[in-house]
Amino acid sequence: MSSSQLQRAYELIKQGREQEAIELLEPLIRLNPENDDAWWLLANATDDPDAKRNALNKVIRLADNASRVQKAQQMLQILDSSQDDVLYDDFNSLPEADPFDAPAKRSGYAAPPQAPVIVKDRRGPSCFTGCLGVIGVLILLSCIGCFAIVATAPRFFDFLEIPTEYTDAGAIEPGQTVEGDLSSTSERLGYVYSARGAEELTIYLNTDRGDFPPMAFVYDMDSGELHFQDFSASGDSNMPGQAVFTASLDNAGQYLIVVRAWPIPWFDVGLDPFTLRVEN
């Protein structure tokens, strides 16, 4: 299963072309039913409750990313709660269509036949894993009622390109901790990091107040390419607002670490003062 096909499916979902994404993902999953990336995309693409539930259960079973498993569990709980409400309403209104019709008659994805396990290709770090995480956050927010996020979708996905405007916050070295503060959701603070070669960069963001620290993204300052590997947030009450971002840097050179708040309307998420530390 090529990462380019998964990236294409992600782009289709982002453009609102979910059915095309499903048609692309179905044969990929039949070839490799153990790929949690494909199941995660399918869960975000399909509107069929049974297909979505099946895909989320696959993600929970297969994913080795604890943050993704947690998001899948939350989405599954919301789906089960919402489905109970839908069935209750259908029962009272007695619609012409049978709400308990067999899943095979509904649009969506049916579970593929069993196939041998294929090892996932983890070569070539890119922004894909981070994109999946962001799509999960977007879908989860819309599920719980934050439908206004749709209106801000262009701003939500503008992290894919290196920002043209940001506040120069200076340079940062491995092991160094700096303090920062964001005044608005549109503000971006840029920290220049100089890599001496290919390396794994870990970024720690902490805030003493609130549940969410800001977001962090890493860009190659020459090519503008986004380097993003993984994200995890701590739910530990002793360490509120702790997040860890990792990025794989391909070559020596200068990279821009951009810190920004979460672009969620009506909520100041990630605007608290923070500390930033990088390690390699």
PDB file of C-alpha atoms in Angstrom:
ATOM      1  CA  MET A   1       0.000   0.000   0.000  1.00  0.00           C
ATOM      2  CA  SER A   2       1.692   3.190  -1.155  1.00  0.00           C
ATOM      3  CA  SER A   3       1.740   6.304   0.961  1.00  0.00           C
ATOM      4  CA  SER A   4       0.858   8.332  -2.156  1.00  0.00           C
ATOM      5  CA  GLN A   5      -2.490   6.530  -2.449  1.00  0.00           C
ATOM      6  CA  LEU A   6      -3.235   7.158   1.217  1.00  0.00           C
ATOM      7  CA  GLN A   7      -2.236  10.796   0.782  1.00  0.00           C
ATOM      8  CA  ARG A   8      -4.604  11.015  -2.207  1.00  0.00           C
ATOM      9  CA  ALA A   9      -7.456   9.584  -0.109  1.00  0.00           C
ATOM     10  CA  TYR A  10      -6.729  12.163   2.590  1.00  0.00           C
ATOM     11  CA  GLU A  11      -6.836  14.986   0.024  1.00  0.00           C
ATOM     12  CA  LEU A  12     -10.193  13.738  -1.293  1.00  0.00           C
ATOM     13  CA  ILE A  13     -11.656  13.751   2.223  1.00  0.00           C
ATOM     14  CA  LYS A  14     -10.348  17.257   2.823  1.00  0.00           C
ATOM     15  CA  GLN A  15     -12.058  18.373  -0.425  1.00  0.00           C
ATOM     16  CA  GLY A  16     -15.380  16.863   0.647  1.00  0.00           C
ATOM     17  CA  ARG A  17     -15.170  14.014  -1.921  1.00  0.00           C
ATOM     18  CA  GLU A  18     -15.645  11.243   0.624  1.00  0.00           C
ATOM     19  CA  GLN A  19     -17.212   8.695  -1.755  1.00  0.00           C
ATOM     20  CA  GLU A  20     -14.205   8.892  -4.086  1.00  0.00           C
ATOM     21  CA  ALA A  21     -11.950   8.394  -1.073  1.00  0.00           C
ATOM     22  CA  ILE A  22     -13.943   5.308  -0.055  1.00  0.00           C
ATOM     23  CA  GLU A  23     -13.657   3.857  -3.569  1.00  0.00           C
ATOM     24  CA  LEU A  24      -9.893   4.368  -3.414  1.00  0.00           C
ATOM     25  CA  LEU A  25      -9.527   2.928   0.088  1.00  0.00           C
ATOM     26  CA  GLU A  26     -11.631  -0.241  -0.377  1.00  0.00           C
ATOM     27  CA  PRO A  27      -9.181  -2.104  -2.673  1.00  0.00           C
ATOM     28  CA  LEU A  28      -6.225  -0.898  -0.612  1.00  0.00           C
ATOM     29  CA  ILE A  29      -7.734  -2.360   2.555  1.00  0.00           C
ATOM     30  CA  ARG A  30      -8.526  -5.643   0.802  1.00  0.00           C
ATOM     31  CA  LEU A  31      -4.843  -5.917  -0.098  1.00  0.00           C
ATOM     32  CA  ASN A  32      -3.665  -4.967   3.392  1.00  0.00           C
ATOM     33  CA  PRO A  33      -6.399  -5.244   6.044  1.00  0.00           C
ATOM     34  CA  GLU A  34      -3.849  -4.656   8.818  1.00  0.00           C
ATOM     35  CA  ASN A  35      -3.040  -1.041   7.875  1.00  0.00           C
ATOM     36  CA  ASP A  36      -4.491   1.237  10.544  1.00  0.00           C
ATOM     37  CA  ASP A  37      -3.799   4.375   8.447  1.00  0.00           C
ATOM     38  CA  ALA A  38      -6.250   3.182   5.788  1.00  0.00           C
ATOM     39  CA  TRP A  39      -8.881   2.194   8.359  1.00  0.00           C
ATOM     40  CA  TRP A  40      -8.536   5.601  10.058  1.00  0.00           C
ATOM     41  CA  LEU A  41      -9.125   7.391   6.754  1.00  0.00           C
ATOM     42  CA  LEU A  42     -12.099   5.154   6.013  1.00  0.00           C
ATOM     43  CA  ALA A  43     -13.618   5.905   9.427  1.00  0.00           C
ATOM     44  CA  ASN A  44     -13.415   9.609   8.609  1.00  0.00           C
ATOM     45  CA  ALA A  45     -14.772   9.197   5.067  1.00  0.00           C
ATOM     46  CA  THR A  46     -17.860   7.023   5.487  1.00  0.00           C
ATOM     47  CA  ASP A  47     -21.257   8.204   6.731  1.00  0.00           C
ATOM     48  CA  ASP A  48     -22.548   4.671   7.215  1.00  0.00           C
ATOM     49  CA  PRO A  49     -22.707   4.016  10.993  1.00  0.00           C
ATOM     50  CA  ASP A  50     -21.893   0.307  10.693  1.00  0.00           C
ATOM     51  CA  ALA A  51     -18.981   0.885   8.332  1.00  0.00           C
ATOM     52  CA  LYS A  52     -17.659   3.679  10.551  1.00  0.00           C
ATOM     53  CA  ARG A  53     -17.998   1.510  13.671  1.00  0.00           C
ATOM     54  CA  ASN A  54     -16.189  -1.372  11.963  1.00  0.00           C
ATOM     55  CA  ALA A  55     -13.357   0.910  10.824  1.00  0.00           C
ATOM     56  CA  LEU A  56     -12.946   2.486  14.266  1.00  0.00           C
ATOM     57  CA  ASN A  57     -12.792  -0.935  15.915  1.00  0.00           C
ATOM     58  CA  LYS A  58     -10.079  -1.924  13.432  1.00  0.00           C
ATOM     59  CA  VAL A  59      -8.101   1.206  14.327  1.00  0.00           C
ATOM     60  CA  ILE A  60      -8.399   0.442  18.041  1.00  0.00           C
ATOM     61  CA  ARG A  61      -7.135  -3.101  17.451  1.00  0.00           C
ATOM     62  CA  LEU A  62      -4.335  -2.318  14.996  1.00  0.00           C
ATOM     63  CA  ALA A  63      -2.940   1.138  15.773  1.00  0.00           C
ATOM     64  CA  ASP A  64       0.274   1.448  17.781  1.00  0.00           C
ATOM     65  CA  ASN A  65      -0.303   5.189  18.249  1.00  0.00           C
ATOM     66  CA  ALA A  66      -1.936   5.701  21.654  1.00  0.00           C
ATOM     67  CA  SER A  67      -3.298   9.122  20.690  1.00  0.00           C
ATOM     68  CA  ARG A  68      -5.050   7.709  17.620  1.00  0.00           C
ATOM     69  CA  VAL A  69      -6.511   4.822  19.618  1.00  0.00           C
ATOM     70  CA  GLN A  70      -7.889   7.293  22.160  1.00  0.00           C
ATOM     71  CA  LYS A  71      -9.485   9.427  19.412  1.00  0.00           C
ATOM     72  CA  ALA A  72     -11.008   6.314  17.831  1.00  0.00           C
ATOM     73  CA  GLN A  73     -12.478   5.240  21.168  1.00  0.00           C
ATOM     74  CA  GLN A  74     -13.967   8.702  21.716  1.00  0.00           C
ATOM     75  CA  MET A  75     -15.459   8.759  18.209  1.00  0.00           C
ATOM     76  CA  LEU A  76     -16.898   5.279  18.755  1.00  0.00           C
ATOM     77  CA  GLN A  77     -18.557   6.369  22.003  1.00  0.00           C
ATOM     78  CA  ILE A  78     -20.043   9.421  20.279  1.00  0.00           C
ATOM     79  CA  LEU A  79     -21.200   7.282  17.348  1.00  0.00           C
ATOM     80  CA  ASP A  80     -22.911   4.763  19.630  1.00  0.00           C
ATOM     81  CA  SER A  81     -24.625   7.551  21.565  1.00  0.00           C
ATOM     82  CA  SER A  82     -25.745   9.309  18.378  1.00  0.00           C
ATOM     83  CA  GLN A  83     -26.946   6.048  16.821  1.00  0.00           C
ATOM     84  CA  ASP A  84     -29.179   5.348  19.820  1.00  0.00           C
ATOM     85  CA  ASP A  85     -30.824   8.740  19.299  1.00  0.00           C
ATOM     86  CA  VAL A  86     -31.300   8.129  15.564  1.00  0.00           C
ATOM     87  CA  LEU A  87     -32.930   4.735  16.086  1.00  0.00           C
ATOM     88  CA  TYR A  88     -35.202   6.160  18.765  1.00  0.00           C
ATOM     89  CA  ASP A  89     -36.352   8.959  16.470  1.00  0.00           C
ATOM     90  CA  ASP A  90     -36.887   6.568  13.571  1.00  0.00           C
ATOM     91  CA  PHE A  91     -38.952   4.266  15.757  1.00  0.00           C
ATOM     92  CA  ASN A  92     -41.269   7.088  16.833  1.00  0.00           C
ATOM     93  CA  SER A  93     -41.679   8.658  13.387  1.00  0.00           C
ATOM     94  CA  LEU A  94     -42.108   5.285  11.609  1.00  0.00           C
ATOM     95  CA  PRO A  95     -40.334   6.280   8.370  1.00  0.00           C
ATOM     96  CA  GLU A  96     -40.998   4.428   5.144  1.00  0.00           C
ATOM     97  CA  ALA A  97     -37.403   3.232   5.002  1.00  0.00           C
ATOM     98  CA  ASP A  98     -36.559   0.518   7.486  1.00  0.00           C
ATOM     99  CA  PRO A  99     -33.917   1.972   9.866  1.00  0.00           C
ATOM    100  CA  PHE A 100     -32.851  -1.579  10.748  1.00  0.00           C
ATOM    101  CA  ASP A 101     -32.186  -2.541   7.123  1.00  0.00           C
ATOM    102  CA  ALA A 102     -29.233  -4.856   6.604  1.00  0.00           C
ATOM    103  CA  PRO A 103     -25.894  -3.045   6.460  1.00  0.00           C
ATOM    104  CA  ALA A 104     -25.161  -4.660   3.096  1.00  0.00           C
ATOM    105  CA  LYS A 105     -27.924  -2.552   1.533  1.00  0.00           C
ATOM    106  CA  ARG A 106     -26.480   0.721   2.781  1.00  0.00           C
ATOM    107  CA  SER A 107     -23.867   2.854   1.136  1.00  0.00           C
ATOM    108  CA  GLY A 108     -20.447   2.606   2.702  1.00  0.00           C
ATOM    109  CA  TYR A 109     -17.759  -0.010   3.185  1.00  0.00           C
ATOM    110  CA  ALA A 110     -18.220  -3.665   3.973  1.00  0.00           C
ATOM    111  CA  ALA A 111     -15.470  -5.450   5.879  1.00  0.00           C
ATOM    112  CA  PRO A 112     -13.004  -7.103   3.456  1.00  0.00           C
ATOM    113  CA  PRO A 113     -12.221 -10.827   3.464  1.00  0.00           C
ATOM    114  CA  GLN A 114      -9.300 -11.939   5.595  1.00  0.00           C
ATOM    115  CA  ALA A 115      -5.881 -11.723   3.973  1.00  0.00           C
ATOM    116  CA  PRO A 116      -2.278 -12.368   5.057  1.00  0.00           C
ATOM    117  CA  VAL A 117      -0.712  -9.714   7.265  1.00  0.00           C
ATOM    118  CA  ILE A 118       1.431  -7.298   5.282  1.00  0.00           C
ATOM    119  CA  VAL A 119       4.053  -5.247   7.092  1.00  0.00           C
ATOM    120  CA  LYS A 120       3.357  -1.526   6.809  1.00  0.00           C
ATOM    121  CA  ASP A 121       5.910   0.565   4.941  1.00  0.00           C
ATOM    122  CA  ARG A 122       7.274   3.139   7.402  1.00  0.00           C
ATOM    123  CA  ARG A 123       9.893   4.614   5.060  1.00  0.00           C
ATOM    124  CA  GLY A 124       9.987   8.255   4.150  1.00  0.00           C
ATOM    125  CA  PRO A 125       8.765  10.408   7.041  1.00  0.00           C
ATOM    126  CA  SER A 126       6.283  13.002   5.905  1.00  0.00           C
ATOM    127  CA  CYS A 127       3.395  15.110   7.122  1.00  0.00           C
ATOM    128  CA  PHE A 128       0.916  12.281   6.427  1.00  0.00           C
ATOM    129  CA  THR A 129       0.650  10.915   9.961  1.00  0.00           C
ATOM    130  CA  GLY A 130       0.203  14.396  11.362  1.00  0.00           C
ATOM    131  CA  CYS A 131      -2.466  15.113   8.756  1.00  0.00           C
ATOM    132  CA  LEU A 132      -4.400  12.035   9.846  1.00  0.00           C
ATOM    133  CA  GLY A 133      -4.276  13.215  13.431  1.00  0.00           C
ATOM    134  CA  VAL A 134      -5.594  16.633  12.490  1.00  0.00           C
ATOM    135  CA  ILE A 135      -8.407  15.105  10.415  1.00  0.00           C
ATOM    136  CA  GLY A 136      -9.345  13.023  13.475  1.00  0.00           C
ATOM    137  CA  VAL A 137      -9.534  16.138  15.623  1.00  0.00           C
ATOM    138  CA  LEU A 138     -11.653  17.891  12.986  1.00  0.00           C
ATOM    139  CA  ILE A 139     -14.112  14.986  12.677  1.00  0.00           C
ATOM    140  CA  LEU A 140     -14.311  14.571  16.455  1.00  0.00           C
ATOM    141  CA  LEU A 141     -15.075  18.256  16.962  1.00  0.00           C
ATOM    142  CA  SER A 142     -17.818  18.175  14.346  1.00  0.00           C
ATOM    143  CA  CYS A 143     -19.318  15.052  15.951  1.00  0.00           C
ATOM    144  CA  ILE A 144     -19.729  16.739  19.327  1.00  0.00           C
ATOM    145  CA  GLY A 145     -21.428  19.778  17.867  1.00  0.00           C
ATOM    146  CA  CYS A 146     -18.686  22.219  16.841  1.00  0.00           C
ATOM    147  CA  PHE A 147     -20.063  22.465  13.308  1.00  0.00           C
ATOM    148  CA  ALA A 148     -18.717  26.004  12.920  1.00  0.00           C
ATOM    149  CA  ILE A 149     -15.256  24.494  12.387  1.00  0.00           C
ATOM    150  CA  VAL A 150     -16.339  23.787   8.796  1.00  0.00           C
ATOM    151  CA  ALA A 151     -16.444  27.512   8.105  1.00  0.00           C
ATOM    152  CA  THR A 152     -12.819  27.800   9.192  1.00  0.00           C
ATOM    153  CA  ALA A 153     -11.573  24.763   7.248  1.00  0.00           C
ATOM    154  CA  PRO A 154      -9.187  26.767   4.991  1.00  0.00           C
ATOM    155  CA  ARG A 155      -7.591  28.295   8.083  1.00  0.00           C
ATOM    156  CA  PHE A 156      -7.570  24.929   9.863  1.00  0.00           C
ATOM    157  CA  PHE A 157      -5.571  23.294   7.063  1.00  0.00           C
ATOM    158  CA  ASP A 158      -3.222  26.210   6.354  1.00  0.00           C
ATOM    159  CA  PHE A 159      -0.544  24.440   8.405  1.00  0.00           C
ATOM    160  CA  LEU A 160       0.250  22.352   5.295  1.00  0.00           C
ATOM    161  CA  GLU A 161       2.342  25.227   3.908  1.00  0.00           C
ATOM    162  CA  ILE A 162       5.069  27.249   5.578  1.00  0.00           C
ATOM    163  CA  PRO A 163       3.483  30.519   6.789  1.00  0.00           C
ATOM    164  CA  THR A 164       4.331  33.688   4.884  1.00  0.00           C
ATOM    165  CA  GLU A 165       3.832  35.841   7.975  1.00  0.00           C
ATOM    166  CA  TYR A 166       5.051  35.038  11.467  1.00  0.00           C
ATOM    167  CA  THR A 167       6.752  36.717  14.404  1.00  0.00           C
ATOM    168  CA  ASP A 168      10.480  36.004  14.505  1.00  0.00           C
ATOM    169  CA  ALA A 169      11.078  34.603  17.994  1.00  0.00           C
ATOM    170  CA  GLY A 170      14.777  33.904  17.445  1.00  0.00           C
ATOM    171  CA  ALA A 171      16.837  30.721  17.358  1.00  0.00           C
ATOM    172  CA  ILE A 172      16.507  27.674  19.585  1.00  0.00           C
ATOM    173  CA  GLU A 173      19.117  24.990  20.310  1.00  0.00           C
ATOM    174  CA  PRO A 174      18.798  21.357  21.467  1.00  0.00           C
ATOM    175  CA  GLY A 175      18.084  21.209  25.188  1.00  0.00           C
ATOM    176  CA  GLN A 176      17.104  24.883  25.326  1.00  0.00           C
ATOM    177  CA  THR A 177      13.807  25.997  26.906  1.00  0.00           C
ATOM    178  CA  VAL A 178      12.188  29.294  25.909  1.00  0.00           C
ATOM    179  CA  GLU A 179       9.022  31.066  27.005  1.00  0.00           C
ATOM    180  CA  GLY A 180       6.329  32.395  24.691  1.00  0.00           C
ATOM    181  CA  ASP A 181       2.832  33.815  24.621  1.00  0.00           C
ATOM    182  CA  LEU A 182       0.252  33.953  21.820  1.00  0.00           C
ATOM    183  CA  SER A 183      -2.121  36.906  21.784  1.00  0.00           C
ATOM    184  CA  SER A 184      -4.589  35.588  19.171  1.00  0.00           C
ATOM    185  CA  THR A 185      -5.436  32.492  17.142  1.00  0.00           C
ATOM    186  CA  SER A 186      -4.017  34.170  14.031  1.00  0.00           C
ATOM    187  CA  GLU A 187      -0.585  34.838  15.543  1.00  0.00           C
ATOM    188  CA  ARG A 188       2.344  32.554  14.746  1.00  0.00           C
ATOM    189  CA  LEU A 189       5.695  32.483  16.530  1.00  0.00           C
ATOM    190  CA  GLY A 190       8.648  31.219  14.497  1.00  0.00           C
ATOM    191  CA  TYR A 191      11.767  29.675  16.047  1.00  0.00           C
ATOM    192  CA  VAL A 192      14.762  28.823  13.842  1.00  0.00           C
ATOM    193  CA  TYR A 193      16.400  25.455  14.503  1.00  0.00           C
ATOM    194  CA  SER A 194      19.697  24.507  12.831  1.00  0.00           C
ATOM    195  CA  ALA A 195      20.108  20.771  12.196  1.00  0.00           C
ATOM    196  CA  ARG A 196      23.611  19.381  11.703  1.00  0.00           C
ATOM    197  CA  GLY A 197      22.307  16.383   9.789  1.00  0.00           C
ATOM    198  CA  ALA A 198      19.364  14.005   9.544  1.00  0.00           C
ATOM    199  CA  GLU A 199      17.802  13.674  12.986  1.00  0.00           C
ATOM    200  CA  GLU A 200      14.640  13.049  14.969  1.00  0.00           C
ATOM    201  CA  LEU A 201      13.457  16.260  16.625  1.00  0.00           C
ATOM    202  CA  THR A 202      11.197  16.194  19.686  1.00  0.00           C
ATOM    203  CA  ILE A 203       9.309  19.348  20.679  1.00  0.00           C
ATOM    204  CA  TYR A 204       7.823  19.772  24.149  1.00  0.00           C
ATOM    205  CA  LEU A 205       5.125  22.392  24.724  1.00  0.00           C
ATOM    206  CA  ASN A 206       3.811  23.043  28.222  1.00  0.00           C
ATOM    207  CA  THR A 207       1.340  25.465  29.745  1.00  0.00           C
ATOM    208  CA  ASP A 208       0.394  25.875  33.397  1.00  0.00           C
ATOM    209  CA  ARG A 209      -3.218  26.754  32.596  1.00  0.00           C
ATOM    210  CA  GLY A 210      -5.860  25.182  30.385  1.00  0.00           C
ATOM    211  CA  ASP A 211      -6.218  21.717  28.925  1.00  0.00           C
ATOM    212  CA  PHE A 212      -4.507  22.337  25.594  1.00  0.00           C
ATOM    213  CA  PRO A 213      -1.106  23.834  24.844  1.00  0.00           C
ATOM    214  CA  PRO A 214      -0.496  25.450  21.440  1.00  0.00           C
ATOM    215  CA  MET A 215       0.286  23.452  18.302  1.00  0.00           C
ATOM    216  CA  ALA A 216       3.763  23.128  16.777  1.00  0.00           C
ATOM    217  CA  PHE A 217       4.820  22.454  13.185  1.00  0.00           C
ATOM    218  CA  VAL A 218       8.282  22.139  11.625  1.00  0.00           C
ATOM    219  CA  TYR A 219       9.154  23.333   8.098  1.00  0.00           C
ATOM    220  CA  ASP A 220      12.291  23.148   5.973  1.00  0.00           C
ATOM    221  CA  MET A 221      13.144  26.826   5.435  1.00  0.00           C
ATOM    222  CA  ASP A 222      14.624  26.107   1.976  1.00  0.00           C
ATOM    223  CA  SER A 223      11.912  23.896   0.469  1.00  0.00           C
ATOM    224  CA  GLY A 224       8.969  24.856   2.688  1.00  0.00           C
ATOM    225  CA  GLU A 225       8.241  21.149   3.251  1.00  0.00           C
ATOM    226  CA  LEU A 226       6.297  20.242   6.374  1.00  0.00           C
ATOM    227  CA  HIS A 227       8.010  17.711   8.653  1.00  0.00           C
ATOM    228  CA  PHE A 228       5.556  16.191  11.089  1.00  0.00           C
ATOM    229  CA  GLN A 229       5.641  12.697  12.543  1.00  0.00           C
ATOM    230  CA  ASP A 230       3.438  12.432  15.594  1.00  0.00           C
ATOM    231  CA  PHE A 231       1.545  14.315  18.311  1.00  0.00           C
ATOM    232  CA  SER A 232       0.472  13.323  21.805  1.00  0.00           C
ATOM    233  CA  ALA A 233      -1.172  15.283  24.617  1.00  0.00           C
ATOM    234  CA  SER A 234      -1.066  14.388  28.292  1.00  0.00           C
ATOM    235  CA  GLY A 235      -4.294  13.896  30.197  1.00  0.00           C
ATOM    236  CA  ASP A 236      -2.401  13.655  33.482  1.00  0.00           C
ATOM    237  CA  SER A 237      -3.916  16.086  35.981  1.00  0.00           C
ATOM    238  CA  ASN A 238      -0.447  16.613  37.426  1.00  0.00           C
ATOM    239  CA  MET A 239       0.842  17.835  34.062  1.00  0.00           C
ATOM    240  CA  PRO A 240      -2.010  19.814  32.446  1.00  0.00           C
ATOM    241  CA  GLY A 241      -1.438  21.221  29.010  1.00  0.00           C
ATOM    242  CA  GLN A 242       1.559  19.079  28.080  1.00  0.00           C
ATOM    243  CA  ALA A 243       2.077  18.108  24.449  1.00  0.00           C
ATOM    244  CA  VAL A 244       4.873  16.371  22.584  1.00  0.00           C
ATOM    245  CA  PHE A 245       5.457  16.781  18.843  1.00  0.00           C
ATOM    246  CA  THR A 246       8.032  14.798  16.866  1.00  0.00           C
ATOM    247  CA  ALA A 247       9.446  15.484  13.422  1.00  0.00           C
ATOM    248  CA  SER A 248      11.972  13.690  11.202  1.00  0.00           C
ATOM    249  CA  LEU A 249      14.479  16.081   9.638  1.00  0.00           C
ATOM    250  CA  ASP A 250      15.997  14.742   6.422  1.00  0.00           C
ATOM    251  CA  ASN A 251      19.116  16.873   6.067  1.00  0.00           C
ATOM    252  CA  ALA A 252      21.342  19.443   7.684  1.00  0.00           C
ATOM    253  CA  GLY A 253      19.989  22.970   7.382  1.00  0.00           C
ATOM    254  CA  GLN A 254      17.655  25.474   8.946  1.00  0.00           C
ATOM    255  CA  TYR A 255      14.149  24.515   9.996  1.00  0.00           C
ATOM    256  CA  LEU A 256      11.336  26.768  11.189  1.00  0.00           C
ATOM    257  CA  ILE A 257       9.388  25.666  14.269  1.00  0.00           C
ATOM    258  CA  VAL A 258       6.023  27.448  14.153  1.00  0.00           C
ATOM    259  CA  VAL A 259       3.933  27.646  17.325  1.00  0.00           C
ATOM    260  CA  ARG A 260       0.276  28.626  16.962  1.00  0.00           C
ATOM    261  CA  ALA A 261      -3.042  28.298  18.767  1.00  0.00           C
ATOM    262  CA  TRP A 262      -5.776  25.894  17.690  1.00  0.00           C
ATOM    263  CA  PRO A 263      -8.016  27.590  15.049  1.00  0.00           C
ATOM    264  CA  ILE A 264     -11.330  26.787  16.727  1.00  0.00           C
ATOM    265  CA  PRO A 265     -13.996  29.531  16.563  1.00  0.00           C
ATOM    266  CA  TRP A 266     -15.321  30.994  19.826  1.00  0.00           C
ATOM    267  CA  PHE A 267     -12.722  29.158  21.919  1.00  0.00           C
ATOM    268  CA  ASP A 268      -9.319  30.494  22.962  1.00  0.00           C
ATOM    269  CA  VAL A 269      -7.562  27.140  22.771  1.00  0.00           C
ATOM    270  CA  GLY A 270      -3.802  27.308  23.219  1.00  0.00           C
ATOM    271  CA  LEU A 271      -3.508  31.036  24.013  1.00  0.00           C
ATOM    272  CA  ASP A 272      -2.007  30.585  27.482  1.00  0.00           C
ATOM    273  CA  PRO A 273       1.679  31.434  28.087  1.00  0.00           C
ATOM    274  CA  PHE A 274       3.824  28.412  27.251  1.00  0.00           C
ATOM    275  CA  THR A 275       7.329  26.994  27.426  1.00  0.00           C
ATOM    276  CA  LEU A 276       8.989  25.381  24.410  1.00  0.00           C
ATOM    277  CA  ARG A 277      11.854  22.881  24.576  1.00  0.00           C
ATOM    278  CA  VAL A 278      13.505  20.920  21.770  1.00  0.00           C
ATOM    279  CA  GLU A 279      15.632  17.785  21.937  1.00  0.00           C
ATOM    280  CA  ASN A 280      17.256  15.595  19.320  1.00  0.00           C
TER     281      ASN A 280
END
